[in-house]
Amino acid sequence: EIVLTQSPGTLSLSPGERATLSCRASQSVSSSYLAWYQQKPGQAPRLLIYGASSRATGIPDRFSGSGSGTDFTLTISRLEPEDFAVYYCQQYGSSPGPGTFGGGTKVEIK
Amino acid sequence: EVQLVQSGAEVKKPGESLKISCKGSGYSFTSYWIGWVRQMPGKGLEWMGIIYPGDSDTRYSPSFQGQVTISADKSISTAYLQWSSLKASDTAMYYCARGGQWPFPGWFDPWGQGTLVTVSS
C-alpha cells in the first residue's frame, strides 16, 4: 500500500501570500494518479486537482498542482480568505485497489 | 446535477449492527465506482473501500477488510456501508463519494454530505 506523507502539518500565512504544500509517496504513483482535496470545518471534502495537475470544474486558477513519481505539490498563488482550510492529497491507482490519503496540511491565518 | 445523498446521523450502542446508505442521482449509477471514507473526530481522511455497482465488485483497504461490508443495490441507485458489531472506535463521520468509470477507480467527486455515526454505551 502506498503511504502519502504531507508537509508541513500546518502552514501559517497571510491573505495574498503564496502557499506551497507537499505530498510525498512511499513509491511511485503510476501515471500521476494523484488528487488534491480541500476541506473546511463542518463540510465534506471538495476535489481541487486530479491527475496531479488538472483543475476540477469550477476551481479558481490560483490553485495549481504539479509533480510526478513520488513528489507532488499543490500551490495556491495568492491566498484568499476562503482558502484557509485543510488540504489532503490522495493516490487512486490505475486499477481497482486501495487508495490512500495523506495526513493533511492545515493552512491557517497568520 | 450529480449528487450523492447520505442517510442521517446514527447513535448506537457497542455490539449493535448498522447499515448506512448513499443514494446517487444525476448520472448512470452502475457506471462509476462509489467509495467510502472515514474521518474520525479531529482526524484526517481514511480510504475504506470502493464498489462498482454494475457488478458489485468490491475492494477494501487492508485496514478495513473484515471490519465493514460495502454493498450496493443498483435498482435503487444506493450504496451501503454496514457493521455487524459496532465498537466505540467506529465513532466517526463517514462519507461516500463517486469515483471513476470501470476499471479506473479514479478520484472522488462529488462527495456526499456525510453520515455521523456515534457509538456509545
CSV table of C-alpha atoms in Angstrom, one decimal:
chain,number,residue,atom,x,y,z
A,1,GLU,CA,0.0,0.0,0.0
A,2,ILE,CA,1.3,3.4,-0.9
A,3,VAL,CA,1.9,5.8,2.0
A,4,LEU,CA,1.5,9.5,1.4
A,5,THR,CA,3.3,12.0,3.7
A,6,GLN,CA,2.2,15.6,3.6
A,7,SER,CA,4.2,18.5,4.8
A,8,PRO,CA,4.1,20.8,6.6
A,9,GLY,CA,1.5,19.8,9.0
A,10,THR,CA,0.4,23.4,9.5
A,11,LEU,CA,1.2,26.4,7.3
A,12,SER,CA,0.6,29.9,8.8
A,13,LEU,CA,0.3,32.5,6.1
A,14,SER,CA,-1.4,35.8,5.5
A,15,PRO,CA,-4.0,36.5,2.8
A,16,GLY,CA,-2.3,37.3,-0.5
A,17,GLU,CA,0.7,35.1,0.2
A,18,ARG,CA,1.7,32.1,-1.7
A,19,ALA,CA,1.2,28.6,-0.2
A,20,THR,CA,3.2,25.6,-1.2
A,21,LEU,CA,2.0,22.2,0.1
A,22,SER,CA,4.0,19.0,-0.4
A,23,CYS,CA,2.8,15.4,-0.8
A,24,ARG,CA,5.5,12.6,-0.9
A,25,ALA,CA,4.7,9.0,-1.8
A,26,SER,CA,6.5,5.9,-0.4
A,27,GLN,CA,6.6,4.5,-4.0
A,28,SER,CA,6.0,5.9,-7.4
A,29,VAL,CA,2.4,6.9,-8.1
A,30,SER,CA,1.5,5.5,-11.5
A,31,SER,CA,0.6,7.9,-14.3
A,32,SER,CA,0.3,10.7,-11.8
A,33,TYR,CA,-2.9,9.3,-10.4
A,34,LEU,CA,-2.9,11.9,-7.6
A,35,ALA,CA,-5.6,14.2,-6.4
A,36,TRP,CA,-5.9,17.1,-4.0
A,37,TYR,CA,-8.9,18.0,-1.9
A,38,GLN,CA,-9.9,20.9,0.3
A,39,GLN,CA,-11.9,20.5,3.4
A,40,LYS,CA,-13.4,23.3,5.5
A,41,PRO,CA,-14.8,22.8,9.0
A,42,GLY,CA,-18.1,21.0,9.0
A,43,GLN,CA,-18.0,20.4,5.3
A,44,ALA,CA,-17.3,17.4,3.1
A,45,PRO,CA,-14.1,17.5,1.1
A,46,ARG,CA,-14.0,19.1,-2.3
A,47,LEU,CA,-12.0,18.0,-5.3
A,48,LEU,CA,-9.4,20.6,-6.4
A,49,ILE,CA,-6.9,18.8,-8.6
A,50,TYR,CA,-6.8,15.4,-10.3
A,51,GLY,CA,-4.2,13.7,-12.5
A,52,ALA,CA,-1.6,15.7,-10.4
A,53,SER,CA,-2.2,18.9,-12.4
A,54,SER,CA,-5.7,19.2,-13.8
A,55,ARG,CA,-8.1,21.6,-12.1
A,56,ALA,CA,-11.5,20.3,-11.3
A,57,THR,CA,-14.6,22.1,-12.6
A,58,GLY,CA,-15.1,25.5,-11.0
A,59,ILE,CA,-11.7,25.6,-9.2
A,60,PRO,CA,-10.0,29.0,-9.5
A,61,ASP,CA,-6.8,29.2,-11.4
A,62,ARG,CA,-4.9,30.3,-8.3
A,63,PHE,CA,-4.8,26.6,-7.4
A,64,SER,CA,-2.3,24.5,-9.3
A,65,GLY,CA,-0.8,21.1,-9.0
A,66,SER,CA,2.5,19.7,-10.2
A,67,GLY,CA,4.8,16.8,-9.7
A,68,SER,CA,5.3,13.2,-10.7
A,69,GLY,CA,6.7,9.9,-9.4
A,70,THR,CA,6.9,10.3,-5.7
A,71,ASP,CA,6.9,14.1,-5.2
A,72,PHE,CA,3.8,16.3,-5.7
A,73,THR,CA,3.0,19.9,-4.9
A,74,LEU,CA,-0.2,21.9,-4.5
A,75,THR,CA,0.4,25.7,-4.9
A,76,ILE,CA,-2.1,28.4,-4.1
A,77,SER,CA,-0.6,31.5,-5.8
A,78,ARG,CA,-2.4,34.2,-3.7
A,79,LEU,CA,-4.3,33.1,-0.6
A,80,GLU,CA,-7.9,34.4,-0.4
A,81,PRO,CA,-9.7,34.4,2.9
A,82,GLU,CA,-11.8,31.4,1.8
A,83,ASP,CA,-8.7,29.3,1.1
A,84,PHE,CA,-7.8,28.8,4.8
A,85,ALA,CA,-8.7,25.1,5.3
A,86,VAL,CA,-7.2,21.6,5.4
A,87,TYR,CA,-5.8,20.1,2.2
A,88,TYR,CA,-5.4,16.4,1.5
A,89,CYS,CA,-3.6,14.5,-1.3
A,90,GLN,CA,-4.8,11.1,-2.4
A,91,GLN,CA,-3.4,8.5,-4.8
A,92,TYR,CA,-6.0,6.4,-6.6
A,93,GLY,CA,-4.1,3.9,-8.7
A,94,SER,CA,-4.7,2.7,-12.3
A,95,SER,CA,-6.6,-0.4,-11.3
A,96,PRO,CA,-9.1,-1.2,-8.6
A,97,GLY,CA,-7.3,-1.4,-5.3
A,98,PRO,CA,-6.8,0.5,-2.1
A,99,GLY,CA,-6.4,4.2,-2.5
A,100,THR,CA,-4.7,6.2,0.3
A,101,PHE,CA,-4.9,9.8,1.6
A,102,GLY,CA,-2.1,11.8,3.1
A,103,GLY,CA,-2.4,13.1,6.6
A,104,GLY,CA,-3.4,16.6,5.6
A,105,THR,CA,-1.9,20.1,5.7
A,106,LYS,CA,-3.8,22.8,7.6
A,107,VAL,CA,-3.4,26.3,6.1
A,108,GLU,CA,-4.2,28.8,8.8
A,109,ILE,CA,-4.3,32.6,9.0
A,110,LYS,CA,-1.1,34.1,10.4
B,1,GLU,CA,-26.6,17.6,-11.3
B,2,VAL,CA,-24.6,14.7,-10.0
B,3,GLN,CA,-25.5,14.2,-6.3
B,4,LEU,CA,-24.9,11.8,-3.5
B,5,VAL,CA,-27.3,11.9,-0.6
B,6,GLN,CA,-26.4,10.0,2.6
B,7,SER,CA,-28.7,8.8,5.4
B,8,GLY,CA,-29.0,10.6,8.6
B,9,ALA,CA,-26.9,10.6,11.8
B,10,GLU,CA,-27.0,7.5,13.9
B,11,VAL,CA,-26.4,6.8,17.6
B,12,LYS,CA,-25.8,3.2,18.5
B,13,LYS,CA,-24.5,1.1,21.4
B,14,PRO,CA,-21.4,-1.1,21.2
B,15,GLY,CA,-22.2,-4.5,19.7
B,16,GLU,CA,-25.2,-3.3,17.7
B,17,SER,CA,-25.4,-3.5,13.9
B,18,LEU,CA,-25.7,-0.7,11.5
B,19,LYS,CA,-26.2,0.0,7.8
B,20,ILE,CA,-25.9,3.5,6.3
B,21,SER,CA,-26.7,4.5,2.8
B,22,CYS,CA,-25.7,6.7,-0.1
B,23,LYS,CA,-28.1,7.4,-2.9
B,24,GLY,CA,-26.7,8.6,-6.2
B,25,SER,CA,-28.6,10.7,-8.8
B,26,GLY,CA,-28.0,12.7,-11.9
B,27,TYR,CA,-25.7,10.1,-13.6
B,28,SER,CA,-25.5,6.4,-14.5
B,29,PHE,CA,-25.1,4.8,-11.1
B,30,THR,CA,-23.9,1.5,-12.5
B,31,SER,CA,-21.1,3.0,-14.5
B,32,TYR,CA,-19.0,4.6,-11.7
B,33,TRP,CA,-17.2,3.3,-8.6
B,34,ILE,CA,-18.5,4.5,-5.2
B,35,GLY,CA,-16.1,4.9,-2.4
B,36,TRP,CA,-16.4,5.2,1.4
B,37,VAL,CA,-14.1,7.4,3.5
B,38,ARG,CA,-13.9,7.6,7.3
B,39,GLN,CA,-13.0,10.7,9.3
B,40,MET,CA,-12.6,10.2,13.0
B,41,PRO,CA,-13.2,13.2,15.2
B,42,GLY,CA,-10.5,15.8,14.6
B,43,LYS,CA,-8.5,13.5,12.3
B,44,GLY,CA,-7.8,13.0,8.6
B,45,LEU,CA,-9.4,11.1,5.8
B,46,GLU,CA,-9.1,7.3,5.6
B,47,TRP,CA,-9.9,5.4,2.4
B,48,MET,CA,-12.1,2.4,3.4
B,49,GLY,CA,-13.2,0.7,0.2
B,50,ILE,CA,-14.9,1.0,-3.2
B,51,ILE,CA,-17.7,-0.8,-5.0
B,52,TYR,CA,-18.6,-0.9,-8.7
B,53,PRO,CA,-22.4,-1.1,-8.6
B,54,GLY,CA,-22.5,-2.5,-12.1
B,55,ASP,CA,-21.4,-5.9,-10.9
B,56,SER,CA,-20.8,-5.3,-7.2
B,57,ASP,CA,-17.0,-5.8,-7.5
B,58,THR,CA,-15.7,-4.5,-4.1
B,59,ARG,CA,-12.2,-3.7,-2.9
B,60,TYR,CA,-11.2,-2.9,0.7
B,61,SER,CA,-8.3,-1.2,2.3
B,62,PRO,CA,-6.4,-3.7,4.4
B,63,SER,CA,-7.2,-1.7,7.5
B,64,PHE,CA,-11.0,-2.1,6.9
B,65,GLN,CA,-11.1,-5.6,5.4
B,66,GLY,CA,-13.3,-7.8,7.6
B,67,GLN,CA,-14.4,-4.8,9.7
B,68,VAL,CA,-17.1,-3.5,7.4
B,69,THR,CA,-19.1,-4.6,4.4
B,70,ILE,CA,-19.7,-2.5,1.4
B,71,SER,CA,-22.7,-3.3,-0.9
B,72,ALA,CA,-24.9,-1.7,-3.5
B,73,ASP,CA,-28.5,-2.1,-4.8
B,74,LYS,CA,-28.4,-0.8,-8.4
B,75,SER,CA,-32.1,-1.0,-8.7
B,76,ILE,CA,-32.4,2.0,-6.4
B,77,SER,CA,-29.0,3.6,-7.1
B,78,THR,CA,-27.9,3.2,-3.5
B,79,ALA,CA,-24.6,2.1,-1.9
B,80,TYR,CA,-24.3,0.8,1.7
B,81,LEU,CA,-21.7,0.6,4.4
B,82,GLN,CA,-22.5,-1.8,7.2
B,83,TRP,CA,-21.2,-3.1,10.5
B,84,SER,CA,-22.2,-6.3,12.2
B,85,SER,CA,-21.0,-5.3,15.7
B,86,LEU,CA,-20.1,-1.7,16.3
B,87,LYS,CA,-17.3,-0.6,18.6
B,88,ALA,CA,-16.8,2.8,20.3
B,89,SER,CA,-13.8,3.3,17.9
B,90,ASP,CA,-16.2,3.3,15.0
B,91,THR,CA,-17.4,6.7,16.1
B,92,ALA,CA,-16.7,8.9,13.1
B,93,MET,CA,-18.1,10.8,10.1
B,94,TYR,CA,-18.5,8.6,7.1
B,95,TYR,CA,-18.5,10.0,3.6
B,96,CYS,CA,-19.4,8.3,0.3
B,97,ALA,CA,-18.1,9.7,-3.0
B,98,ARG,CA,-18.2,8.9,-6.7
B,99,GLY,CA,-15.1,7.5,-8.2
B,100,GLY,CA,-14.2,6.8,-11.8
B,101,GLN,CA,-15.6,4.5,-14.5
B,102,TRP,CA,-14.6,0.8,-14.8
B,103,PRO,CA,-11.8,-0.3,-14.4
B,104,PHE,CA,-10.4,3.0,-13.2
B,105,PRO,CA,-11.3,3.8,-9.5
B,106,GLY,CA,-10.4,7.5,-10.1
B,107,TRP,CA,-10.6,10.5,-7.9
B,108,PHE,CA,-13.6,11.2,-5.7
B,109,ASP,CA,-16.0,13.8,-7.0
B,110,PRO,CA,-18.6,14.6,-5.8
B,111,TRP,CA,-18.9,13.7,-2.2
B,112,GLY,CA,-22.0,13.0,-0.1
B,113,GLN,CA,-22.8,15.3,2.9
B,114,GLY,CA,-21.5,12.7,5.4
B,115,THR,CA,-23.2,10.5,8.0
B,116,LEU,CA,-22.1,10.9,11.6
B,117,VAL,CA,-22.0,7.6,13.5
B,118,THR,CA,-21.8,7.8,17.3
B,119,VAL,CA,-21.2,4.6,19.2
B,120,SER,CA,-21.6,4.9,23.0
B,121,SER,CA,-22.9,2.9,25.9
